[in-house]
Amino acid sequence: MTAVAEIMDYAEVVERYDPVLGLEVHVELNTNTKMFCGCPNEFGGEPNTHVCPTCLGLPGALPVVNGTAVESAVRIGLALNCEIAEWCRFARKNYFYPDMPKNFQTSQYDEPIAFDGHLDVVLDDGEVVRVGIERAHMEEDTGKSLHVGGATGRIHGAEHSLLDYNRAGVPLIEIVTKPVTGMGERAPEVARAYVTALRDLLRAMDVSDVRMDQGSLRCDANVSLTPKGSAEFGTRTETKNVNSLRSVERAVRHEMGRQAAVLAAGGTITQETRHFQEADGTTAAGRTKETAEDYRYFPEPDLVPIAPSREWVEQLRTTLPELPWERRRRIQQEWQLTDEELRDLVNTGAIELVAATVEAGADPGEARIWWVQNLTQQANSRQVELADLPITPVQVARVIELVSAGELTNKLARQVVQGVLDGEGDPDEVVDKHGLKVVSDDSALLAAVDEALAAQPDVAEKIRGGKVQAAGAVVGAVMKATQGQADAKRVRELILERVGA
């Protein structure tokens, strides 16, 4: 039985140690083809069907650089305030593992295409933290290993492994931060905020779908602890392929507590990769971490250097979209949102969904209520991201339009949204299928009102006697009789007319 690592209380960790972070984010680009061959760059597919001699590393196959991937790399570098290299080249990163069919990865080493940048990130309370960017370089993704048998799904204890090379050769940009220091107890929050800001930026640029659940954006979190008063960084560990924003924060926090417990007990930290365990928020040892020398980098002889002209770089700079944080400031002013309301939109991942709903014709306030309140609850219950709910901003805008036109009550609107989420079609189709439109025919409403008044003669007398609030009981009866499809305001008016109040 594996011993459970001791964890130091978090307050004591930040009292005794200064955390140092280094975040490496791998981004799969959404090009049509792979980085060095013409195979389709598509998620999924039958195993080993998106492959060719080049991405399988067969003898005699030669790579050709994907021009769109280079363009995306430059645009990403510019968006991250990086310098763009006037001349750079690819290198071979040598390591032997089954998921890399060539036994080396074509990457960039000491000559990245983008370097020395920064990204400003906003924490939950509005504080802005500048995270330095060391480099953003181009490389190719590896294949995927599926370890069958065993308790963890990893290679240790597995009965056998299956390999799928569909992902091998997919274009990647690796974005590496400079050491992030001075954050103290907020270090885990900064890590999450940075990856969130980076994801939002890349999505706005349309260079990747940044689906962490599908691996198109993956974060490796490097963590070390420095004793208070020391200037020397401690030994780091690298928690690999953390695949959700919440998990990035949890992984950093856990690793701080684990390392502090080891150091306090007189132990030493092993420089190694670790794996994040989603179930309990812990990390587990992987393999001893290599150094750059272990990879025996050398220039890739089959690819020519890349020398982006300054004119081309400046032309690409003009294609950058409105940056997410600039867009948020504009939206806040246009919609007259408080800082708290804006943070709610950002933290729930709703701001772009609300904006798209407004663009489809909805009122900003109504759109915000639907996404932040009703649909966020749906996303939480289904355990998915808000954007992954099976409903579009256009469909939400149509529901809001039906309510504004008096064709749906809020209660009926929620039923319509539920139908859309359950795959029953667009809002109008759900309304027609279940007959959910508001009953607006006065003759039908009067019949229901008369029936309700006849059943409650004492209430009718109270209304006639001046107790107008008693009409609520009759309104409730009519709403029940019409299955909530009556206009409550109109029902009340008809009741008062009928009793002569």
Short mmCIF file of C-alpha atoms in Angstrom, two decimals:
data_model
loop_
_atom_site.label_atom_id
_atom_site.label_comp_id
_atom_site.label_asym_id
_atom_site.label_seq_id
_atom_site.Cartn_x
_atom_site.Cartn_y
_atom_site.Cartn_z
CA MET A 1 0.00 0.00 0.00
CA THR A 2 1.36 3.42 -1.02
CA ALA A 3 2.00 5.77 1.87
CA VAL A 4 0.09 9.04 1.80
CA ALA A 5 2.41 12.06 1.66
CA GLU A 6 2.27 14.43 4.61
CA ILE A 7 0.99 17.91 3.85
CA MET A 8 1.91 21.01 5.85
CA ASP A 9 -0.89 23.35 6.82
CA TYR A 10 -1.08 26.03 4.14
CA ALA A 11 -0.80 28.98 6.55
CA GLU A 12 2.43 27.52 7.90
CA VAL A 13 3.77 26.91 4.38
CA VAL A 14 3.50 30.58 3.39
CA GLU A 15 4.82 31.66 6.79
CA ARG A 16 8.02 29.62 6.37
CA TYR A 17 8.59 29.54 2.60
CA ASP A 18 8.37 31.68 -0.52
CA PRO A 19 6.91 29.76 -3.48
CA VAL A 20 8.43 30.10 -6.95
CA LEU A 21 6.36 29.13 -9.97
CA GLY A 22 7.27 28.34 -13.55
CA LEU A 23 4.35 27.58 -15.86
CA GLU A 24 4.74 25.81 -19.19
CA VAL A 25 1.60 25.80 -21.32
CA HIS A 26 1.36 23.66 -24.45
CA VAL A 27 -1.15 24.88 -27.02
CA GLU A 28 -2.28 22.76 -29.96
CA LEU A 29 -2.88 24.99 -32.97
CA ASN A 30 -6.06 24.61 -35.03
CA THR A 31 -4.35 24.36 -38.40
CA ASN A 32 -5.90 22.08 -41.00
CA THR A 33 -2.83 19.85 -41.17
CA LYS A 34 -0.01 18.75 -38.90
CA MET A 35 3.21 20.67 -38.29
CA PHE A 36 5.48 18.91 -40.78
CA CYS A 37 3.19 16.84 -43.01
CA GLY A 38 -0.19 16.92 -44.74
CA CYS A 39 -2.07 14.65 -42.32
CA PRO A 40 -5.33 16.11 -40.97
CA ASN A 41 -5.10 17.92 -37.66
CA GLU A 42 -8.34 16.66 -36.16
CA PHE A 43 -9.22 15.57 -32.64
CA GLY A 44 -10.28 11.94 -32.29
CA GLY A 45 -10.73 9.55 -35.19
CA GLU A 46 -9.97 5.86 -35.31
CA PRO A 47 -6.52 5.17 -33.80
CA ASN A 48 -3.60 5.50 -36.20
CA THR A 49 -5.65 6.77 -39.15
CA HIS A 50 -4.30 10.37 -39.28
CA VAL A 51 -0.74 9.26 -39.98
CA CYS A 52 1.78 9.12 -42.82
CA PRO A 53 5.46 8.17 -43.28
CA THR A 54 6.58 11.64 -42.12
CA CYS A 55 4.76 11.80 -38.77
CA LEU A 56 5.52 8.11 -38.20
CA GLY A 57 9.23 8.80 -38.69
CA LEU A 58 9.70 6.24 -41.47
CA PRO A 59 13.05 6.19 -43.33
CA GLY A 60 13.34 8.66 -46.18
CA ALA A 61 10.34 10.81 -45.18
CA LEU A 62 11.19 14.52 -44.99
CA PRO A 63 9.33 17.26 -43.08
CA VAL A 64 7.94 20.52 -44.49
CA VAL A 65 7.06 23.38 -42.13
CA ASN A 66 3.37 24.36 -41.85
CA GLY A 67 3.30 28.04 -42.85
CA THR A 68 0.03 28.75 -41.01
CA ALA A 69 1.55 27.37 -37.81
CA VAL A 70 4.48 29.78 -38.13
CA GLU A 71 2.04 32.64 -38.67
CA SER A 72 0.08 31.65 -35.56
CA ALA A 73 3.32 31.42 -33.57
CA VAL A 74 4.28 34.97 -34.54
CA ARG A 75 0.80 36.32 -33.73
CA ILE A 76 0.85 34.59 -30.33
CA GLY A 77 4.26 36.07 -29.62
CA LEU A 78 3.05 39.54 -30.51
CA ALA A 79 -0.07 39.19 -28.34
CA LEU A 80 2.21 38.22 -25.44
CA ASN A 81 4.34 41.36 -25.95
CA CYS A 82 7.30 39.25 -27.03
CA GLU A 83 10.23 40.05 -29.26
CA ILE A 84 10.00 38.13 -32.55
CA ALA A 85 13.23 36.51 -33.69
CA GLU A 86 14.66 37.74 -36.97
CA TRP A 87 16.17 34.29 -37.50
CA CYS A 88 15.45 31.02 -35.73
CA ARG A 89 15.55 27.31 -36.42
CA PHE A 90 14.28 23.96 -35.28
CA ALA A 91 16.22 21.45 -33.22
CA ARG A 92 15.96 17.76 -32.46
CA LYS A 93 15.09 16.95 -28.85
CA ASN A 94 16.19 13.38 -28.37
CA TYR A 95 14.43 11.01 -26.03
CA PHE A 96 13.23 7.46 -26.31
CA TYR A 97 9.61 6.77 -25.50
CA PRO A 98 6.94 4.84 -27.41
CA ASP A 99 4.68 7.85 -27.96
CA MET A 100 7.36 9.58 -30.10
CA PRO A 101 7.73 7.41 -33.23
CA LYS A 102 10.87 9.21 -34.49
CA ASN A 103 12.60 8.86 -31.10
CA PHE A 104 13.13 12.62 -31.20
CA GLN A 105 10.82 15.62 -31.09
CA THR A 106 11.22 18.43 -33.59
CA SER A 107 11.20 21.51 -31.38
CA GLN A 108 13.10 24.74 -30.81
CA TYR A 109 15.82 25.01 -28.18
CA ASP A 110 18.07 28.06 -27.83
CA GLU A 111 16.53 29.95 -30.76
CA PRO A 112 12.78 30.33 -30.13
CA ILE A 113 10.60 32.31 -32.49
CA ALA A 114 9.29 34.56 -29.67
CA PHE A 115 10.93 35.60 -26.40
CA ASP A 116 11.02 38.13 -23.53
CA GLY A 117 7.36 39.10 -23.20
CA HIS A 118 4.71 39.44 -20.52
CA LEU A 119 1.04 38.90 -19.81
CA ASP A 120 -0.95 40.96 -17.30
CA VAL A 121 -3.48 38.87 -15.39
CA VAL A 122 -6.30 39.99 -13.14
CA LEU A 123 -6.92 38.19 -9.84
CA ASP A 124 -10.37 37.69 -8.33
CA ASP A 125 -10.20 40.90 -6.31
CA GLY A 126 -9.10 42.99 -9.28
CA GLU A 127 -5.36 43.08 -8.50
CA VAL A 128 -3.24 42.98 -11.67
CA VAL A 129 -0.13 40.77 -11.72
CA ARG A 130 2.41 40.91 -14.55
CA VAL A 131 3.74 37.46 -15.47
CA GLY A 132 6.95 37.48 -17.48
CA ILE A 133 7.16 35.29 -20.58
CA GLU A 134 10.54 33.67 -21.13
CA ARG A 135 9.76 32.22 -24.56
CA ALA A 136 7.12 30.85 -26.91
CA HIS A 137 8.48 28.26 -29.28
CA MET A 138 7.20 25.92 -31.99
CA GLU A 139 7.25 22.16 -31.77
CA GLU A 140 5.17 19.07 -32.53
CA ASP A 141 2.95 17.05 -30.23
CA THR A 142 3.54 13.43 -29.32
CA GLY A 143 1.27 10.43 -29.76
CA LYS A 144 -0.91 9.06 -26.97
CA SER A 145 -0.32 6.00 -24.82
CA LEU A 146 -3.18 4.06 -23.29
CA HIS A 147 -2.03 1.82 -20.44
CA VAL A 148 -4.43 -1.06 -19.92
CA GLY A 149 -4.80 -2.79 -16.56
CA GLY A 150 -3.50 -1.64 -13.21
CA ALA A 151 -5.18 0.67 -10.74
CA THR A 152 -3.98 4.11 -11.89
CA GLY A 153 -4.24 4.03 -15.68
CA ARG A 154 -0.51 4.73 -15.86
CA ILE A 155 2.30 2.53 -17.06
CA HIS A 156 3.20 1.25 -13.59
CA GLY A 157 1.24 -1.93 -12.99
CA ALA A 158 -0.33 -1.96 -16.47
CA GLU A 159 -0.76 -5.27 -18.28
CA HIS A 160 -0.08 -3.78 -21.72
CA SER A 161 -0.08 -0.46 -23.57
CA LEU A 162 -1.77 0.74 -26.75
CA LEU A 163 -0.34 3.54 -28.91
CA ASP A 164 -2.25 6.01 -31.06
CA TYR A 165 -0.12 8.25 -33.30
CA ASN A 166 -2.96 10.44 -34.61
CA ARG A 167 -1.75 13.30 -32.37
CA ALA A 168 1.93 12.83 -33.25
CA GLY A 169 3.05 15.82 -35.28
CA VAL A 170 0.18 18.15 -34.37
CA PRO A 171 1.48 21.77 -34.23
CA LEU A 172 2.25 22.98 -30.72
CA ILE A 173 3.30 26.28 -29.23
CA GLU A 174 4.96 25.95 -25.84
CA ILE A 175 4.72 29.13 -23.76
CA VAL A 176 7.14 29.28 -20.83
CA THR A 177 7.01 31.88 -18.07
CA LYS A 178 9.90 33.45 -16.29
CA PRO A 179 10.07 32.53 -12.57
CA VAL A 180 6.98 33.92 -10.86
CA THR A 181 8.03 35.14 -7.41
CA GLY A 182 6.71 37.30 -4.60
CA MET A 183 3.16 35.96 -4.74
CA GLY A 184 3.17 34.25 -1.32
CA GLU A 185 -0.16 32.71 -0.40
CA ARG A 186 -1.69 33.87 -3.69
CA ALA A 187 0.68 31.77 -5.83
CA PRO A 188 -1.94 29.07 -6.63
CA GLU A 189 -4.49 31.76 -7.52
CA VAL A 190 -1.95 33.49 -9.78
CA ALA A 191 -1.28 30.20 -11.57
CA ARG A 192 -4.98 29.70 -12.30
CA ALA A 193 -5.48 33.35 -13.32
CA TYR A 194 -2.51 33.18 -15.71
CA VAL A 195 -3.70 30.04 -17.48
CA THR A 196 -7.23 31.51 -17.62
CA ALA A 197 -5.98 34.75 -19.20
CA LEU A 198 -3.81 32.83 -21.65
CA ARG A 199 -6.72 30.59 -22.64
CA ASP A 200 -8.99 33.61 -23.18
CA LEU A 201 -6.35 35.36 -25.28
CA LEU A 202 -5.72 32.33 -27.51
CA ARG A 203 -9.44 31.75 -27.96
CA ALA A 204 -9.97 35.39 -28.98
CA MET A 205 -7.15 35.02 -31.52
CA ASP A 206 -8.77 31.87 -32.96
CA VAL A 207 -5.46 30.00 -33.11
CA SER A 208 -6.65 27.08 -30.95
CA ASP A 209 -9.87 25.74 -29.49
CA VAL A 210 -8.02 25.65 -26.11
CA ARG A 211 -10.07 22.66 -24.93
CA MET A 212 -8.29 21.57 -21.76
CA ASP A 213 -10.56 18.52 -21.50
CA GLN A 214 -9.34 17.37 -24.94
CA GLY A 215 -5.71 18.23 -24.33
CA SER A 216 -5.45 21.11 -26.80
CA LEU A 217 -4.26 23.29 -23.90
CA ARG A 218 -2.17 21.63 -21.19
CA CYS A 219 -0.29 23.16 -18.29
CA ASP A 220 2.88 21.86 -16.67
CA ALA A 221 3.26 23.51 -13.27
CA ASN A 222 6.78 23.87 -11.89
CA VAL A 223 6.89 24.59 -8.16
CA SER A 224 9.74 25.13 -5.74
CA LEU A 225 10.01 26.57 -2.24
CA THR A 226 12.60 28.98 -0.93
CA PRO A 227 13.06 29.35 2.85
CA LYS A 228 12.16 32.84 4.03
CA GLY A 229 15.20 35.08 3.84
CA SER A 230 17.05 32.92 1.30
CA ALA A 231 17.87 34.17 -2.18
CA GLU A 232 18.44 30.74 -3.72
CA PHE A 233 15.57 28.91 -5.39
CA GLY A 234 14.73 25.47 -4.09
CA THR A 235 14.61 22.26 -6.14
CA ARG A 236 11.56 22.23 -8.40
CA THR A 237 9.08 19.58 -9.38
CA GLU A 238 7.01 19.63 -12.56
CA THR A 239 3.40 18.49 -12.36
CA LYS A 240 2.59 17.44 -15.92
CA ASN A 241 -0.44 17.97 -18.15
CA VAL A 242 -2.86 19.51 -15.67
CA ASN A 243 -6.10 19.72 -17.65
CA SER A 244 -8.44 22.19 -15.97
CA LEU A 245 -8.17 25.68 -14.53
CA ARG A 246 -9.31 24.54 -11.09
CA SER A 247 -6.77 21.72 -11.16
CA VAL A 248 -3.91 24.12 -11.90
CA GLU A 249 -4.66 25.95 -8.66
CA ARG A 250 -5.14 22.73 -6.70
CA ALA A 251 -1.94 21.17 -8.04
CA VAL A 252 0.20 24.18 -7.08
CA ARG A 253 -1.34 24.40 -3.63
CA HIS A 254 -0.89 20.70 -2.95
CA GLU A 255 2.69 20.67 -4.18
CA MET A 256 3.54 23.62 -1.92
CA GLY A 257 2.16 21.75 1.08
CA ARG A 258 3.88 18.48 0.17
CA GLN A 259 7.29 20.03 -0.45
CA ALA A 260 7.10 22.07 2.76
CA ALA A 261 6.37 18.92 4.78
CA VAL A 262 9.36 17.16 3.21
CA LEU A 263 11.71 20.09 3.87
CA ALA A 264 10.48 20.61 7.42
CA ALA A 265 11.16 16.96 8.17
CA GLY A 266 14.77 17.34 7.01
CA GLY A 267 14.23 15.69 3.64
CA THR A 268 15.22 16.86 0.18
CA ILE A 269 13.05 17.51 -2.86
CA THR A 270 13.68 15.30 -5.86
CA GLN A 271 13.72 17.06 -9.23
CA GLU A 272 11.06 15.02 -10.98
CA THR A 273 7.87 15.08 -12.97
CA ARG A 274 4.67 14.42 -11.06
CA HIS A 275 1.12 13.53 -12.04
CA PHE A 276 -1.96 15.33 -10.72
CA GLN A 277 -4.69 13.11 -9.27
CA GLU A 278 -8.07 14.67 -10.03
CA ALA A 279 -9.92 12.49 -7.52
CA ASP A 280 -8.22 13.82 -4.39
CA GLY A 281 -6.22 16.83 -5.59
CA THR A 282 -2.81 15.28 -4.84
CA THR A 283 0.29 14.71 -6.97
CA ALA A 284 2.17 11.46 -7.45
CA ALA A 285 5.79 10.88 -8.49
CA GLY A 286 6.43 10.22 -12.17
CA ARG A 287 10.00 10.08 -13.38
CA THR A 288 13.23 11.87 -12.55
CA LYS A 289 13.31 15.14 -14.48
CA GLU A 290 15.89 15.42 -17.24
CA THR A 291 18.03 18.49 -17.88
CA ALA A 292 18.53 20.12 -21.26
CA GLU A 293 21.85 18.30 -21.66
CA ASP A 294 20.08 14.95 -21.34
CA TYR A 295 18.05 15.67 -24.46
CA ARG A 296 21.18 16.18 -26.63
CA TYR A 297 19.65 19.00 -28.64
CA PHE A 298 21.15 19.67 -32.05
CA PRO A 299 19.92 21.68 -35.08
CA GLU A 300 17.37 19.88 -37.27
CA PRO A 301 19.23 19.19 -40.55
CA ASP A 302 16.09 18.59 -42.63
CA LEU A 303 14.48 22.00 -42.06
CA VAL A 304 15.69 25.42 -43.19
CA PRO A 305 15.84 28.27 -40.66
CA ILE A 306 12.88 30.64 -40.33
CA ALA A 307 13.50 34.36 -40.84
CA PRO A 308 10.28 36.38 -40.49
CA SER A 309 10.65 39.72 -42.25
CA ARG A 310 9.94 42.81 -40.14
CA GLU A 311 7.31 43.90 -42.68
CA TRP A 312 5.46 40.59 -42.34
CA VAL A 313 5.63 40.71 -38.54
CA GLU A 314 4.16 44.21 -38.49
CA GLN A 315 1.47 43.15 -40.94
CA LEU A 316 0.54 40.29 -38.58
CA ARG A 317 0.43 42.72 -35.68
CA THR A 318 -2.45 44.51 -37.42
CA THR A 319 -4.46 41.25 -37.44
CA LEU A 320 -4.52 40.92 -33.66
CA PRO A 321 -8.08 41.09 -32.32
CA GLU A 322 -9.37 43.27 -29.53
CA LEU A 323 -7.68 41.73 -26.51
CA PRO A 324 -10.02 40.07 -23.98
CA TRP A 325 -9.24 42.50 -21.14
CA GLU A 326 -9.71 45.53 -23.42
CA ARG A 327 -13.00 44.05 -24.64
CA ARG A 328 -14.11 43.57 -21.04
CA ARG A 329 -13.41 47.20 -20.16
CA ARG A 330 -15.45 48.33 -23.16
CA ILE A 331 -18.31 45.96 -22.33
CA GLN A 332 -18.30 47.13 -18.71
CA GLN A 333 -18.74 50.72 -19.83
CA GLU A 334 -21.38 49.94 -22.48
CA TRP A 335 -23.45 47.71 -20.18
CA GLN A 336 -22.82 49.89 -17.11
CA LEU A 337 -21.61 46.96 -15.03
CA THR A 338 -20.07 47.25 -11.58
CA ASP A 339 -16.66 45.67 -11.01
CA GLU A 340 -18.36 42.88 -9.08
CA GLU A 341 -20.82 42.17 -11.90
CA LEU A 342 -17.98 42.07 -14.41
CA ARG A 343 -15.98 39.67 -12.23
CA ASP A 344 -19.03 37.40 -11.96
CA LEU A 345 -19.22 37.29 -15.76
CA VAL A 346 -15.53 36.52 -16.08
CA ASN A 347 -15.34 33.98 -13.27
CA THR A 348 -18.30 31.99 -14.59
CA GLY A 349 -16.90 32.04 -18.12
CA ALA A 350 -20.04 33.85 -19.32
CA ILE A 351 -18.80 37.15 -20.71
CA GLU A 352 -18.36 36.07 -24.33
CA LEU A 353 -21.58 34.07 -24.23
CA VAL A 354 -23.49 37.08 -22.92
CA ALA A 355 -21.84 39.32 -25.52
CA ALA A 356 -22.87 36.93 -28.31
CA THR A 357 -26.41 36.83 -26.92
CA VAL A 358 -26.55 40.64 -26.95
CA GLU A 359 -25.23 40.66 -30.51
CA ALA A 360 -28.13 38.34 -31.37
CA GLY A 361 -30.56 41.04 -30.19
CA ALA A 362 -31.05 40.41 -26.47
CA ASP A 363 -31.02 43.00 -23.70
CA PRO A 364 -27.66 42.90 -21.84
CA GLY A 365 -29.31 42.64 -18.41
CA GLU A 366 -31.60 39.79 -19.44
CA ALA A 367 -28.76 37.96 -21.20
CA ARG A 368 -26.57 38.27 -18.12
CA ILE A 369 -29.29 36.89 -15.83
CA TRP A 370 -29.87 33.87 -18.06
CA TRP A 371 -26.22 32.91 -18.39
CA VAL A 372 -24.87 33.81 -14.94
CA GLN A 373 -27.81 32.44 -12.94
CA ASN A 374 -29.97 29.90 -14.77
CA LEU A 375 -27.49 28.39 -17.20
CA THR A 376 -24.54 28.40 -14.78
CA GLN A 377 -26.67 26.22 -12.47
CA GLN A 378 -27.30 23.88 -15.40
CA ALA A 379 -23.58 23.71 -16.19
CA ASN A 380 -22.72 22.95 -12.56
CA SER A 381 -25.31 20.18 -12.34
CA ARG A 382 -24.02 18.64 -15.57
CA GLN A 383 -20.40 19.17 -14.50
CA VAL A 384 -19.42 20.88 -17.74
CA GLU A 385 -18.06 24.28 -18.70
CA LEU A 386 -20.73 26.89 -19.38
CA ALA A 387 -19.65 27.15 -23.03
CA ASP A 388 -20.10 23.40 -23.43
CA LEU A 389 -23.82 23.44 -22.65
CA PRO A 390 -25.87 22.33 -25.69
CA ILE A 391 -27.48 25.75 -26.16
CA THR A 392 -26.26 28.69 -28.23
CA PRO A 393 -26.36 32.44 -27.58
CA VAL A 394 -28.74 32.78 -30.53
CA GLN A 395 -31.14 30.30 -28.91
CA VAL A 396 -30.96 32.12 -25.57
CA ALA A 397 -31.63 35.41 -27.35
CA ARG A 398 -34.73 33.87 -28.96
CA VAL A 399 -36.05 32.77 -25.56
CA ILE A 400 -35.54 36.30 -24.21
CA GLU A 401 -37.35 37.68 -27.28
CA LEU A 402 -40.34 35.38 -26.67
CA VAL A 403 -40.54 36.53 -23.04
CA SER A 404 -40.32 40.20 -24.04
CA ALA A 405 -43.09 39.70 -26.59
CA GLY A 406 -45.34 38.22 -23.90
CA GLU A 407 -45.43 34.83 -25.61
CA LEU A 408 -43.65 33.11 -22.71
CA THR A 409 -43.61 33.67 -18.97
CA ASN A 410 -40.32 33.29 -17.13
CA LYS A 411 -41.49 29.92 -15.86
CA LEU A 412 -42.37 28.73 -19.35
CA ALA A 413 -39.08 30.13 -20.65
CA ARG A 414 -37.17 27.93 -18.22
CA GLN A 415 -39.10 24.92 -19.54
CA VAL A 416 -38.20 25.90 -23.10
CA VAL A 417 -34.50 26.23 -22.20
CA GLN A 418 -34.63 22.83 -20.53
CA GLY A 419 -36.07 21.36 -23.72
CA VAL A 420 -33.27 22.89 -25.80
CA LEU A 421 -30.67 21.50 -23.37
CA ASP A 422 -32.31 18.07 -23.63
CA GLY A 423 -31.89 18.07 -27.39
CA GLU A 424 -35.51 18.75 -28.38
CA GLY A 425 -34.60 21.41 -30.93
CA ASP A 426 -34.64 25.20 -31.15
CA PRO A 427 -36.81 27.26 -28.75
CA ASP A 428 -39.70 27.58 -31.21
CA GLU A 429 -39.69 23.83 -31.82
CA VAL A 430 -39.82 23.14 -28.07
CA VAL A 431 -42.67 25.65 -27.65
CA ASP A 432 -44.69 24.01 -30.45
CA LYS A 433 -43.95 20.48 -29.28
CA HIS A 434 -45.18 21.09 -25.72
CA GLY A 435 -47.70 23.85 -26.39
CA LEU A 436 -45.93 26.24 -24.05
CA LYS A 437 -47.04 29.63 -25.38
CA VAL A 438 -48.82 32.01 -23.01
CA VAL A 439 -52.62 31.86 -23.14
CA SER A 440 -53.49 35.39 -24.28
CA ASP A 441 -57.07 34.85 -25.50
CA ASP A 442 -59.30 36.79 -23.08
CA SER A 443 -62.24 34.46 -23.65
CA ALA A 444 -60.20 31.45 -22.55
CA LEU A 445 -58.80 33.37 -19.60
CA LEU A 446 -62.25 34.62 -18.55
CA ALA A 447 -63.55 31.07 -18.46
CA ALA A 448 -60.72 30.09 -16.13
CA VAL A 449 -61.26 33.23 -14.01
CA ASP A 450 -65.01 32.55 -13.65
CA GLU A 451 -64.33 28.97 -12.62
CA ALA A 452 -61.77 30.07 -10.03
CA LEU A 453 -64.08 32.76 -8.60
CA ALA A 454 -66.98 30.31 -8.38
CA ALA A 455 -64.77 27.92 -6.44
CA GLN A 456 -63.72 30.68 -4.00
CA PRO A 457 -66.79 32.89 -3.35
CA ASP A 458 -65.40 34.10 -0.04
CA VAL A 459 -62.30 35.41 -1.81
CA ALA A 460 -64.47 37.22 -4.35
CA GLU A 461 -66.32 38.94 -1.48
CA LYS A 462 -63.06 40.02 0.13
CA ILE A 463 -61.95 41.58 -3.17
CA ARG A 464 -65.26 43.43 -3.48
CA GLY A 465 -64.80 44.62 0.09
CA GLY A 466 -61.57 46.33 -0.83
CA LYS A 467 -59.00 43.61 -0.02
CA VAL A 468 -57.51 43.63 -3.52
CA GLN A 469 -54.48 41.60 -2.41
CA ALA A 470 -56.81 38.62 -1.96
CA ALA A 471 -56.90 38.36 -5.76
CA GLY A 472 -53.58 36.54 -5.54
CA ALA A 473 -55.34 33.33 -4.51
CA VAL A 474 -57.54 33.45 -7.62
CA VAL A 475 -54.59 34.29 -9.84
CA GLY A 476 -52.81 31.22 -8.47
CA ALA A 477 -55.83 29.03 -9.23
CA VAL A 478 -56.01 30.31 -12.81
CA MET A 479 -52.27 29.80 -13.33
CA LYS A 480 -52.62 26.22 -12.07
CA ALA A 481 -55.59 25.59 -14.35
CA THR A 482 -53.66 26.90 -17.37
CA GLN A 483 -50.47 25.01 -16.37
CA GLY A 484 -48.64 28.29 -15.89
CA GLN A 485 -49.34 29.47 -19.43
CA ALA A 486 -51.49 32.46 -18.54
CA ASP A 487 -50.25 36.05 -18.33
CA ALA A 488 -50.54 36.62 -14.58
CA LYS A 489 -50.80 40.39 -14.99
CA ARG A 490 -53.71 40.06 -17.44
CA VAL A 491 -55.39 37.44 -15.23
CA ARG A 492 -55.32 39.86 -12.30
CA GLU A 493 -56.86 42.61 -14.43
CA LEU A 494 -59.70 40.28 -15.52
CA ILE A 495 -60.39 39.18 -11.94
CA LEU A 496 -60.76 42.78 -10.76
CA GLU A 497 -63.02 43.55 -13.71
CA ARG A 498 -65.19 40.51 -12.98
CA VAL A 499 -65.78 41.33 -9.30
CA GLY A 500 -66.17 45.03 -10.01
CA ALA A 501 -63.29 46.04 -7.78
#
